[in-house]
Tab-separated table of C-alpha atoms in Angstrom:
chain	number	residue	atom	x	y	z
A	12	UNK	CA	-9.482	6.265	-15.248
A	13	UNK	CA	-12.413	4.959	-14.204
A	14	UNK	CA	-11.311	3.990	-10.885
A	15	UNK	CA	-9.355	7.382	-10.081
A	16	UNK	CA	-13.184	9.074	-10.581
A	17	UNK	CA	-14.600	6.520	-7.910
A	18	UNK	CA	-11.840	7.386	-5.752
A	19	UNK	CA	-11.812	11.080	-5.816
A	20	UNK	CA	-15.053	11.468	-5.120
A	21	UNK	CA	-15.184	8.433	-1.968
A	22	UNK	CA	-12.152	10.915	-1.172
A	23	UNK	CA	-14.562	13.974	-1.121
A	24	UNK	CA	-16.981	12.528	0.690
A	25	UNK	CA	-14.422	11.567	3.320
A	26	UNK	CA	-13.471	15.519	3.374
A	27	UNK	CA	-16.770	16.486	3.658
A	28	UNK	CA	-17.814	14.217	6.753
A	29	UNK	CA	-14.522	15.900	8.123
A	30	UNK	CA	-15.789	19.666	7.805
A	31	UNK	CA	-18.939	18.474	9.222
A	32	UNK	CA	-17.226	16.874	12.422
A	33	UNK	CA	-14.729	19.958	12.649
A	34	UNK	CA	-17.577	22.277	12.669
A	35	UNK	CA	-19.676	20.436	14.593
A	36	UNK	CA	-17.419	20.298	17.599
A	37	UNK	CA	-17.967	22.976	20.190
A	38	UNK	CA	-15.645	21.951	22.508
A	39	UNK	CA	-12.101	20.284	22.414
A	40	UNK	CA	-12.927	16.633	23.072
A	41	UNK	CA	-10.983	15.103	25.844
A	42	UNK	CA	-7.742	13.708	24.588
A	43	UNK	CA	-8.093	10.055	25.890
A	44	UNK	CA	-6.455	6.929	24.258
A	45	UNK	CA	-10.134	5.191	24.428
A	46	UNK	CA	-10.972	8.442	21.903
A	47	UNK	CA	-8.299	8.054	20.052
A	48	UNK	CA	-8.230	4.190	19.392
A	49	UNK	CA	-11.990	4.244	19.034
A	50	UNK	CA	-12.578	7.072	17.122
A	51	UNK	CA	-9.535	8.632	15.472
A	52	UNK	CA	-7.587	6.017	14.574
A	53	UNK	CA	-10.174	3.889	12.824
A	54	UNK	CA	-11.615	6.553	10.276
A	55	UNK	CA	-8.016	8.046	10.068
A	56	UNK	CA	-6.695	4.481	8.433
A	57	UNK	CA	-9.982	4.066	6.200
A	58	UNK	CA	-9.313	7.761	4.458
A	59	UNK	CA	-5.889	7.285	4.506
A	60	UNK	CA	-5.866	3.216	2.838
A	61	UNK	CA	-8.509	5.199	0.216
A	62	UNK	CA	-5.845	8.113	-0.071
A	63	UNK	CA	-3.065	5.885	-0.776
A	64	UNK	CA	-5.223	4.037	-3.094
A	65	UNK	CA	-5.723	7.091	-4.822
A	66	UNK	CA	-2.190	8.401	-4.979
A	67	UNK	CA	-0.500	6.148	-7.504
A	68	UNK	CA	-3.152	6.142	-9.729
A	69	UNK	CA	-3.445	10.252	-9.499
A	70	UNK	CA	0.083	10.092	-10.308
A	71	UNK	CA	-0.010	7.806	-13.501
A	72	UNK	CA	-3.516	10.505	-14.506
A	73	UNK	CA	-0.695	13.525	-14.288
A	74	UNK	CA	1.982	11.542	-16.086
A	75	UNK	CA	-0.279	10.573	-18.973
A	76	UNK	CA	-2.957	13.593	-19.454
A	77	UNK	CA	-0.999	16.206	-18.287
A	78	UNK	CA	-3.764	18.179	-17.342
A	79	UNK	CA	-3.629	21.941	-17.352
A	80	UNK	CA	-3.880	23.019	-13.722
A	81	UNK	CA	-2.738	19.782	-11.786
A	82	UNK	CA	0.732	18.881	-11.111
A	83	UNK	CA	2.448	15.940	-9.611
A	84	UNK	CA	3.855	18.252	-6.752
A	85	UNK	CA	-0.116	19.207	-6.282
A	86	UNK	CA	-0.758	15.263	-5.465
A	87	UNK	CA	1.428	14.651	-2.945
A	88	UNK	CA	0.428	18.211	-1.140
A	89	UNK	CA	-3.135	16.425	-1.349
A	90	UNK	CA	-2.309	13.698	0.117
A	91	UNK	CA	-0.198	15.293	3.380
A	92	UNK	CA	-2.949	18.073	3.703
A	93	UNK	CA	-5.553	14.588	3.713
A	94	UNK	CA	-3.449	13.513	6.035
A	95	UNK	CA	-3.971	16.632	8.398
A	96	UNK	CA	-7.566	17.439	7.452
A	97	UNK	CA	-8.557	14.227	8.923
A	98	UNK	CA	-6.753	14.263	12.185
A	99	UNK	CA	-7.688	17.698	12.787
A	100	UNK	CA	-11.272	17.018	12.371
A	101	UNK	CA	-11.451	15.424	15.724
A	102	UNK	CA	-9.572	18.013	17.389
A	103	UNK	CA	-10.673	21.771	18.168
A	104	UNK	CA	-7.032	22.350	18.672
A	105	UNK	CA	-6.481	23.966	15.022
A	106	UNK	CA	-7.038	27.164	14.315
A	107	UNK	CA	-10.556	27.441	12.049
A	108	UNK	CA	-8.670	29.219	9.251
A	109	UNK	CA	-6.099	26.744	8.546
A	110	UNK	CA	-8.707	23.717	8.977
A	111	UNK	CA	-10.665	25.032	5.868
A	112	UNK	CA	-7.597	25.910	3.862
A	113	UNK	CA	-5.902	22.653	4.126
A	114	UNK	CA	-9.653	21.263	3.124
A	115	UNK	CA	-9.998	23.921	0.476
A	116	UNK	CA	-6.795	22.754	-1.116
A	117	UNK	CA	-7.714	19.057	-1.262
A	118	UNK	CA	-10.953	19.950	-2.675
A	119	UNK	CA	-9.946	22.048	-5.225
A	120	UNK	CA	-7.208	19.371	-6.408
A	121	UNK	CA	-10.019	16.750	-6.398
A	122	UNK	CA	-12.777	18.494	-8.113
A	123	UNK	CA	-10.426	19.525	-10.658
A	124	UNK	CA	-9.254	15.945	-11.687
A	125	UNK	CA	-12.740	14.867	-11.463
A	126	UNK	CA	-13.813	17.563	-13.722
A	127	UNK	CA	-11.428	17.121	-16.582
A	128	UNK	CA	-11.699	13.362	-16.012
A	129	UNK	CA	-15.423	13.919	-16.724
A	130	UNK	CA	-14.413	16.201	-19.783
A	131	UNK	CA	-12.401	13.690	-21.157
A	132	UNK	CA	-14.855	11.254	-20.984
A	133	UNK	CA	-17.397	13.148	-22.573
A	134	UNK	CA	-15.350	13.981	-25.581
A	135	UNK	CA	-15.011	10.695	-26.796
């Protein structure tokens, strides 16, 4: 359990340097391969090898705890709207809305686990 605390909240972090990049852009950057393979692609695989990291032992959390308000369909949703939330953090091409619902979601999945995880821990 220990290590699916540690990697929800290097997960948050990761979602919150994303917010900070999507809102910090004021104009679409220019779509370039040099952007995208120097840029994008690099901090795109280091979320994503931490997401999938995270996945199967989110999974075996759900299976085992069962906690109240997070289900097994809610982990892989978390893990596709990652997905998105990180890609479209280098891109002004998504509408502002959407950006901060798909990071909303992932949020509220991850602060969830982490707070019954730290529940858990502090009952025993």
């Amino acid at each position: 359990m220990e290590l699916l605390l540690i990697s929800s909240q290097q997960l948050l972090q990761h979602l919150e340097e994303c917010k900070k990049r999507f809102e910090q852009l004021n104009e679409k950057p220019e779509k370039t391969e040099e952007y995208f393979y120097d840029d994008v692609k690099p901090y795109f695989e280091l979320v994503m090898n931490k997401a999938n990291e995270w996945k199967p032992l989110a999974v075996k959390w759900v299976s085992e705890y069962k906690p109240k308000y997070i289900h097994l369909t809610q982990i892989d949703s978390a893990m596709e709207n990652i997905e998105q939330v990180v890609l479209q953090s280098f891109y002004k091409d998504v509408n502002k809305q959407r950006f901060h619902n798909l990071h909303h979601s992932v949020e509220y999945i991850l602060n969830g686990m982490i707070e019954q995880m730290d529940r858990k821990d502090a009952s025993k």
